[in-house]
């Protein structure tokens, strides 16, 4: 069955030859390859267009399909081996699942509402944000490592205005919510019909990485190299979640849990770093970890783990999670709650 998008990676055959050069005409309609007629001239035109990367009806459609083929996994390829080249093409609708209109409408409203909340919060936050800065530091070698006595002195690269980072992750969420509710709506809904949402993982890989970096900075980790590494590991965790969706269909059986497990392993690393700095700061002085930082540490840790639980329940098809769009709605709500919690805890903690 063809997915919502496809590239020239399917193996369409005619009479067992397995090549396009044999003269099979191919038309790509909504990602479903349909072999229907034998036409040498059409085949030659198709091969020439294939050389220039034009896979659909025109270059614009092909470029969009190429992009979507990267962000969204196609369904298993439709086997279109046909002994009679004049036989009619398969029914397109049979191979193109659609999201129910009521469900699509509810999710669109949910995305619009969440987008408005994220956007308004971001703007308000920027208007009232305090001049609370934290240093971003590094230390470079000053001598032969074998002769070095003690750690190199730390240097401040720049001061980072924490409020800008907080507004950034909320703006990112607003952008993606509005995108899937407007110009990207059709692709988003086709993806949901195939139990996928690539846009969610792209957004999370950016916004949640900013969030975890801000958290460890509040706990005393300022080294630029460590901050970059933490962001990268967190993004890897999110991309494993995306891979989980690309590799599996909820309720289909034989679920491959490796991406989920590997994502959990990657995801715990930033929290180990955070815990080390949390405990170290408490060891220095209790006031080094004020109550509002305690609150951020605990709430964000719990909420980050609820995201993983949501995906776990989707692939275990527990109760209402048998419906993939139900889990999508939970993701929308969780994202809004987690980002709002971090944003306003930072504000209440830093306002003086």
CSV table of C-alpha atoms in Angstrom, one decimal:
chain,number,residue,atom,x,y,z
A,1,UNK,CA,0.0,0.0,0.0
A,2,UNK,CA,1.4,3.4,-1.0
A,3,UNK,CA,2.0,5.9,1.7
A,4,UNK,CA,1.1,9.5,1.6
A,5,UNK,CA,4.3,10.3,-0.2
A,6,UNK,CA,6.7,8.3,-2.3
A,7,UNK,CA,9.9,8.5,-4.2
A,8,UNK,CA,11.3,6.3,-7.0
A,9,UNK,CA,12.3,3.7,-4.4
A,10,UNK,CA,9.5,1.3,-5.1
A,11,UNK,CA,10.1,-1.8,-7.3
A,12,UNK,CA,7.4,-1.8,-10.0
A,13,UNK,CA,7.7,-4.6,-12.5
A,14,UNK,CA,6.1,-5.6,-15.8
A,15,UNK,CA,6.1,-9.2,-16.9
A,16,UNK,CA,8.8,-10.0,-14.4
A,17,UNK,CA,11.3,-7.7,-15.9
A,18,UNK,CA,11.6,-5.4,-12.9
A,19,UNK,CA,12.7,-2.3,-14.9
A,20,UNK,CA,11.2,0.9,-16.1
A,21,UNK,CA,13.2,0.7,-19.3
A,22,UNK,CA,10.8,-2.0,-20.4
A,23,UNK,CA,8.3,0.7,-21.1
A,24,UNK,CA,5.9,0.8,-18.2
A,25,UNK,CA,4.2,4.2,-17.7
A,26,UNK,CA,4.0,5.2,-14.0
A,27,UNK,CA,1.9,7.9,-12.5
A,28,UNK,CA,2.3,9.0,-8.8
A,29,UNK,CA,-1.0,10.1,-7.3
A,30,UNK,CA,-0.9,11.0,-3.6
A,31,UNK,CA,2.1,8.7,-3.2
A,32,UNK,CA,0.5,5.6,-4.7
A,33,UNK,CA,2.3,4.2,-7.6
A,34,UNK,CA,0.0,2.9,-10.4
A,35,UNK,CA,1.2,0.9,-13.3
A,36,UNK,CA,-1.4,1.0,-16.0
A,37,UNK,CA,-0.2,1.2,-19.6
A,38,UNK,CA,2.7,0.4,-21.8
A,39,UNK,CA,3.9,3.4,-23.8
A,40,UNK,CA,7.5,3.5,-25.0
A,41,UNK,CA,7.5,7.3,-25.6
A,42,UNK,CA,5.9,8.0,-22.2
A,43,UNK,CA,8.5,5.7,-20.7
A,44,UNK,CA,11.3,7.6,-22.3
A,45,UNK,CA,9.9,10.9,-21.1
A,46,UNK,CA,9.5,9.5,-17.6
A,47,UNK,CA,13.1,8.3,-17.6
A,48,UNK,CA,14.4,11.7,-18.7
A,49,UNK,CA,12.3,13.4,-16.0
A,50,UNK,CA,13.6,10.9,-13.5
A,51,UNK,CA,17.2,11.9,-14.3
A,52,UNK,CA,16.4,15.5,-13.3
A,53,UNK,CA,14.6,14.5,-10.1
A,54,UNK,CA,11.0,15.1,-11.3
A,55,UNK,CA,9.0,12.2,-9.9
A,56,UNK,CA,5.4,13.5,-10.0
A,57,UNK,CA,3.3,15.6,-12.3
A,58,UNK,CA,5.6,18.6,-12.1
A,59,UNK,CA,8.8,19.8,-10.4
A,60,UNK,CA,7.0,21.6,-7.6
A,61,UNK,CA,4.9,18.6,-6.6
A,62,UNK,CA,8.0,16.4,-6.9
A,63,UNK,CA,10.1,18.7,-4.6
A,64,UNK,CA,7.4,18.7,-2.0
A,65,UNK,CA,7.1,14.9,-2.2
A,66,UNK,CA,10.8,14.5,-1.9
A,67,UNK,CA,10.8,16.6,1.3
A,68,UNK,CA,7.9,14.7,2.7
A,69,UNK,CA,9.5,11.4,1.9
A,70,UNK,CA,12.3,12.4,4.3
A,71,UNK,CA,10.1,13.5,7.1
A,72,UNK,CA,7.3,10.8,6.7
A,73,UNK,CA,7.7,7.1,6.2
A,74,UNK,CA,5.6,5.6,3.4
A,75,UNK,CA,3.5,2.6,4.0
A,76,UNK,CA,4.8,-0.8,2.7
A,77,UNK,CA,5.1,-0.6,-1.1
A,78,UNK,CA,2.1,-1.6,-3.1
A,79,UNK,CA,3.1,-4.6,-5.2
A,80,UNK,CA,1.8,-3.8,-8.7
A,81,UNK,CA,3.1,-6.7,-10.8
A,82,UNK,CA,0.6,-6.9,-13.6
A,83,UNK,CA,0.6,-9.6,-16.4
A,84,UNK,CA,-1.9,-7.6,-18.5
A,85,UNK,CA,-0.6,-4.1,-19.1
A,86,UNK,CA,-4.1,-3.0,-20.2
A,87,UNK,CA,-5.8,-4.0,-17.0
A,88,UNK,CA,-7.3,-1.1,-15.0
A,89,UNK,CA,-5.3,0.5,-12.2
A,90,UNK,CA,-6.0,-0.3,-8.6
A,91,UNK,CA,-8.6,1.8,-6.7
A,92,UNK,CA,-6.6,4.7,-5.3
A,93,UNK,CA,-8.9,5.3,-2.4
A,94,UNK,CA,-8.5,1.7,-1.3
A,95,UNK,CA,-4.9,2.4,-0.5
A,96,UNK,CA,-5.2,6.0,1.0
A,97,UNK,CA,-6.5,6.0,4.5
A,98,UNK,CA,-8.0,9.3,5.6
A,99,UNK,CA,-8.4,10.9,9.0
A,100,UNK,CA,-12.0,11.2,10.0
A,101,UNK,CA,-13.3,14.7,9.4
A,102,UNK,CA,-14.5,15.2,13.1
A,103,UNK,CA,-11.1,14.1,14.4
A,104,UNK,CA,-9.3,16.3,11.9
A,105,UNK,CA,-11.4,19.2,12.9
A,106,UNK,CA,-10.8,18.7,16.6
A,107,UNK,CA,-7.1,18.4,16.2
A,108,UNK,CA,-7.0,21.5,14.0
A,109,UNK,CA,-8.8,23.5,16.7
A,110,UNK,CA,-6.5,22.0,19.3
A,111,UNK,CA,-3.4,23.1,17.3
A,112,UNK,CA,-4.8,26.6,16.7
A,113,UNK,CA,-5.6,27.0,20.4
A,114,UNK,CA,-2.2,25.7,21.5
A,115,UNK,CA,-0.5,27.9,19.0
A,116,UNK,CA,-2.3,31.0,20.2
A,117,UNK,CA,-1.4,30.2,23.8
A,118,UNK,CA,2.2,29.7,23.0
A,119,UNK,CA,2.4,32.8,20.9
A,120,UNK,CA,0.7,35.1,23.4
A,121,UNK,CA,2.8,33.7,26.3
A,122,UNK,CA,6.0,34.3,24.4
A,123,UNK,CA,5.1,37.9,23.6
A,124,UNK,CA,3.9,38.7,27.1
A,125,UNK,CA,7.1,37.0,28.5
A,126,UNK,CA,9.3,39.1,26.3
A,127,UNK,CA,7.5,42.3,27.5
A,128,UNK,CA,8.0,41.5,31.2
A,129,UNK,CA,11.2,39.5,31.2
A,130,UNK,CA,13.9,40.5,33.6
A,131,UNK,CA,17.6,41.1,32.8
A,132,UNK,CA,18.5,37.8,34.3
A,133,UNK,CA,21.7,36.5,32.5
A,134,UNK,CA,23.8,33.4,33.0
A,135,UNK,CA,27.4,33.0,31.7
A,136,UNK,CA,28.4,30.6,29.0
A,137,UNK,CA,31.9,29.6,29.7
A,138,UNK,CA,34.8,27.5,28.3
A,139,UNK,CA,38.3,26.6,29.2
A,140,UNK,CA,41.1,26.1,26.7
A,141,UNK,CA,44.3,24.2,27.2
A,142,UNK,CA,47.2,26.5,28.3
A,143,UNK,CA,50.0,24.0,28.4
A,144,UNK,CA,51.1,20.5,27.4
A,145,UNK,CA,48.5,18.2,28.9
A,146,UNK,CA,51.2,16.1,30.5
A,147,UNK,CA,52.6,19.2,32.3
A,148,UNK,CA,49.4,20.9,33.2
A,149,UNK,CA,49.0,21.7,36.9
A,150,UNK,CA,45.3,21.9,37.7
A,151,UNK,CA,42.4,22.8,35.5
A,152,UNK,CA,42.7,25.6,33.0
A,153,UNK,CA,41.0,28.8,34.0
A,154,UNK,CA,37.4,29.3,32.8
A,155,UNK,CA,36.7,32.1,30.4
A,156,UNK,CA,33.3,33.7,29.9
A,157,UNK,CA,32.4,33.6,26.2
A,158,UNK,CA,29.2,35.6,26.6
A,159,UNK,CA,26.3,36.2,28.9
A,160,UNK,CA,23.1,34.6,27.9
A,161,UNK,CA,19.7,36.3,28.6
A,162,UNK,CA,17.7,33.4,29.9
A,163,UNK,CA,14.4,35.0,29.0
A,164,UNK,CA,15.2,34.9,25.3
A,165,UNK,CA,15.7,31.2,25.5
A,166,UNK,CA,12.4,30.7,27.3
A,167,UNK,CA,10.6,32.7,24.7
A,168,UNK,CA,12.4,30.8,21.9
A,169,UNK,CA,11.0,27.4,22.8
A,170,UNK,CA,7.5,28.8,23.1
A,171,UNK,CA,7.8,30.6,19.7
A,172,UNK,CA,8.9,27.3,18.1
A,173,UNK,CA,5.9,25.5,19.4
A,174,UNK,CA,3.6,28.3,18.2
A,175,UNK,CA,5.1,28.2,14.7
A,176,UNK,CA,4.7,24.4,14.3
A,177,UNK,CA,1.1,24.4,15.7
A,178,UNK,CA,0.1,27.1,13.3
A,179,UNK,CA,1.9,25.3,10.4
A,180,UNK,CA,0.1,22.0,10.8
A,181,UNK,CA,-3.2,23.8,11.3
A,182,UNK,CA,-2.9,25.9,8.1
A,183,UNK,CA,-0.5,25.4,5.2
A,184,UNK,CA,0.8,22.0,6.3
A,185,UNK,CA,-2.7,20.7,7.3
A,186,UNK,CA,-3.2,18.2,4.5
A,187,UNK,CA,0.2,16.6,5.0
A,188,UNK,CA,-0.3,16.6,8.7
A,189,UNK,CA,-3.6,14.8,8.5
A,190,UNK,CA,-2.3,12.3,6.0
A,191,UNK,CA,0.5,11.6,8.3
A,192,UNK,CA,-1.8,11.1,11.3
A,193,UNK,CA,-3.9,8.7,9.2
A,194,UNK,CA,-0.7,6.6,8.9
A,195,UNK,CA,-0.1,6.9,12.7
A,196,UNK,CA,2.8,9.4,12.3
A,197,UNK,CA,3.5,13.1,12.9
A,198,UNK,CA,7.0,14.0,11.8
A,199,UNK,CA,6.4,17.7,12.5
A,200,UNK,CA,6.0,17.0,16.2
A,201,UNK,CA,9.4,15.3,16.4
A,202,UNK,CA,11.1,18.1,14.4
A,203,UNK,CA,9.7,20.7,16.8
A,204,UNK,CA,10.5,18.7,20.0
A,205,UNK,CA,14.0,18.1,18.8
A,206,UNK,CA,14.5,21.9,18.9
A,207,UNK,CA,12.2,23.2,21.7
A,208,UNK,CA,12.9,20.5,24.3
A,209,UNK,CA,16.6,20.7,23.7
A,210,UNK,CA,16.4,24.5,24.5
A,211,UNK,CA,14.4,23.6,27.6
A,212,UNK,CA,16.9,21.0,29.0
A,213,UNK,CA,19.8,23.4,28.3
A,214,UNK,CA,18.1,26.2,30.3
A,215,UNK,CA,17.5,23.7,33.1
A,216,UNK,CA,21.1,22.6,33.5
A,217,UNK,CA,22.2,26.2,33.3
A,218,UNK,CA,20.0,27.0,36.2
A,219,UNK,CA,21.7,24.2,38.1
A,220,UNK,CA,25.2,25.6,37.4
A,221,UNK,CA,26.4,23.9,34.2
A,222,UNK,CA,27.8,26.7,32.0
A,223,UNK,CA,30.4,25.1,29.8
A,224,UNK,CA,29.6,25.6,26.2
A,225,UNK,CA,30.8,22.2,25.1
A,226,UNK,CA,28.7,20.4,27.7
A,227,UNK,CA,25.7,22.5,26.8
A,228,UNK,CA,26.0,21.6,23.1
A,229,UNK,CA,26.5,17.9,24.0
A,230,UNK,CA,23.4,18.0,26.2
A,231,UNK,CA,21.3,19.6,23.5
A,232,UNK,CA,22.6,17.0,21.0
A,233,UNK,CA,21.9,14.0,23.2
A,234,UNK,CA,18.4,15.3,23.9
A,235,UNK,CA,17.7,15.8,20.2
A,236,UNK,CA,18.9,12.2,19.6
A,237,UNK,CA,16.3,11.1,22.2
A,238,UNK,CA,13.6,12.9,20.2
A,239,UNK,CA,14.7,11.5,16.9
A,240,UNK,CA,14.6,8.0,18.3
A,241,UNK,CA,10.9,8.7,19.1
A,242,UNK,CA,10.5,9.7,15.4
A,243,UNK,CA,12.2,6.5,14.4
A,244,UNK,CA,9.8,4.5,16.6
A,245,UNK,CA,6.9,5.9,14.5
A,246,UNK,CA,8.7,5.3,11.2
A,247,UNK,CA,9.4,1.7,12.1
A,248,UNK,CA,6.1,0.7,13.6
A,249,UNK,CA,2.3,1.0,13.3
A,250,UNK,CA,0.3,0.9,16.6
A,251,UNK,CA,-1.7,-2.3,17.0
A,252,UNK,CA,0.0,-4.0,14.0
A,253,UNK,CA,1.9,-6.5,16.2
A,254,UNK,CA,5.6,-7.3,16.1
A,255,UNK,CA,6.5,-3.8,17.5
A,256,UNK,CA,10.2,-3.0,17.3
A,257,UNK,CA,10.9,-1.5,20.7
A,258,UNK,CA,14.6,-0.8,20.0
A,259,UNK,CA,14.1,2.8,19.0
A,260,UNK,CA,12.0,3.5,22.1
A,261,UNK,CA,14.6,1.8,24.4
A,262,UNK,CA,17.5,3.6,22.8
A,263,UNK,CA,15.6,6.9,23.1
A,264,UNK,CA,15.1,6.3,26.8
A,265,UNK,CA,18.9,5.6,27.2
A,266,UNK,CA,19.8,8.8,25.3
A,267,UNK,CA,17.1,10.8,27.2
A,268,UNK,CA,18.4,9.9,30.7
A,269,UNK,CA,21.9,11.3,30.0
A,270,UNK,CA,21.0,15.0,30.3
A,271,UNK,CA,19.1,14.2,33.5
A,272,UNK,CA,22.2,12.5,35.0
A,273,UNK,CA,24.1,15.7,34.3
A,274,UNK,CA,21.3,17.7,35.9
A,275,UNK,CA,21.2,15.5,38.9
A,276,UNK,CA,25.0,15.8,39.4
A,277,UNK,CA,24.9,19.5,39.4
A,278,UNK,CA,21.7,19.6,41.5
A,279,UNK,CA,23.4,17.4,44.2
A,280,UNK,CA,26.6,19.3,44.0
A,281,UNK,CA,24.9,22.7,44.4
A,282,UNK,CA,23.0,21.4,47.5
A,283,UNK,CA,26.3,20.2,48.9
A,284,UNK,CA,27.8,23.7,48.6
A,285,UNK,CA,24.8,25.6,50.1
A,286,UNK,CA,21.1,25.1,50.3
A,287,UNK,CA,20.4,28.5,48.9
A,288,UNK,CA,22.3,27.5,45.7
A,289,UNK,CA,19.2,25.6,44.7
A,290,UNK,CA,16.3,27.8,45.6
A,291,UNK,CA,12.7,26.5,45.8
A,292,UNK,CA,11.8,27.7,42.3
A,293,UNK,CA,14.7,25.7,40.8
A,294,UNK,CA,13.6,22.7,42.8
A,295,UNK,CA,10.1,23.2,41.3
A,296,UNK,CA,11.5,23.4,37.7
A,297,UNK,CA,13.7,20.3,38.2
A,298,UNK,CA,10.9,18.1,39.5
A,299,UNK,CA,8.0,19.3,37.2
A,300,UNK,CA,10.0,19.2,34.0
A,301,UNK,CA,11.5,15.8,34.8
A,302,UNK,CA,8.0,14.4,35.5
A,303,UNK,CA,6.5,16.0,32.4
A,304,UNK,CA,9.3,14.8,30.1
A,305,UNK,CA,8.7,11.3,31.2
A,306,UNK,CA,5.0,11.5,30.6
A,307,UNK,CA,5.8,12.1,26.9
A,308,UNK,CA,7.5,8.7,26.8
A,309,UNK,CA,4.6,7.1,28.7
A,310,UNK,CA,2.2,8.5,26.1
A,311,UNK,CA,4.1,6.9,23.2
A,312,UNK,CA,4.4,3.7,25.2
A,313,UNK,CA,0.6,3.5,25.7
A,314,UNK,CA,0.1,4.3,22.0
A,315,UNK,CA,2.1,1.2,20.9
A,316,UNK,CA,0.7,-1.0,23.6
A,317,UNK,CA,-2.8,0.2,22.3
A,318,UNK,CA,-4.1,0.7,25.9
A,319,UNK,CA,-7.6,1.9,26.2
A,320,UNK,CA,-8.2,5.2,24.3
A,321,UNK,CA,-4.6,5.1,23.1
A,322,UNK,CA,-5.8,2.5,20.5
A,323,UNK,CA,-6.7,5.7,18.6
A,324,UNK,CA,-3.5,7.4,17.4
A,325,UNK,CA,-5.2,10.8,17.2
A,326,UNK,CA,-6.0,10.5,20.9
A,327,UNK,CA,-2.3,10.2,21.7
A,328,UNK,CA,-1.7,13.2,19.4
A,329,UNK,CA,-4.1,15.3,21.5
A,330,UNK,CA,-2.2,14.3,24.6
A,331,UNK,CA,1.0,15.4,23.0
A,332,UNK,CA,-0.5,18.8,22.2
A,333,UNK,CA,-1.7,19.2,25.8
A,334,UNK,CA,1.6,18.0,27.4
A,335,UNK,CA,3.6,20.4,25.2
A,336,UNK,CA,1.6,23.3,26.3
A,337,UNK,CA,1.7,22.4,30.0
A,338,UNK,CA,5.4,21.6,30.1
A,339,UNK,CA,6.4,24.8,28.3
A,340,UNK,CA,4.1,27.0,30.3
A,341,UNK,CA,5.3,25.5,33.5
A,342,UNK,CA,8.9,26.2,32.7
A,343,UNK,CA,8.3,29.6,31.4
A,344,UNK,CA,6.4,31.0,34.4
A,345,UNK,CA,8.5,29.2,37.0
A,346,UNK,CA,11.5,30.9,35.5
A,347,UNK,CA,9.8,34.3,35.5
A,348,UNK,CA,8.6,33.9,39.1
A,349,UNK,CA,12.0,32.8,40.2
A,350,UNK,CA,14.0,35.5,38.5
A,351,UNK,CA,11.8,38.5,39.1
A,352,UNK,CA,13.3,40.6,41.9
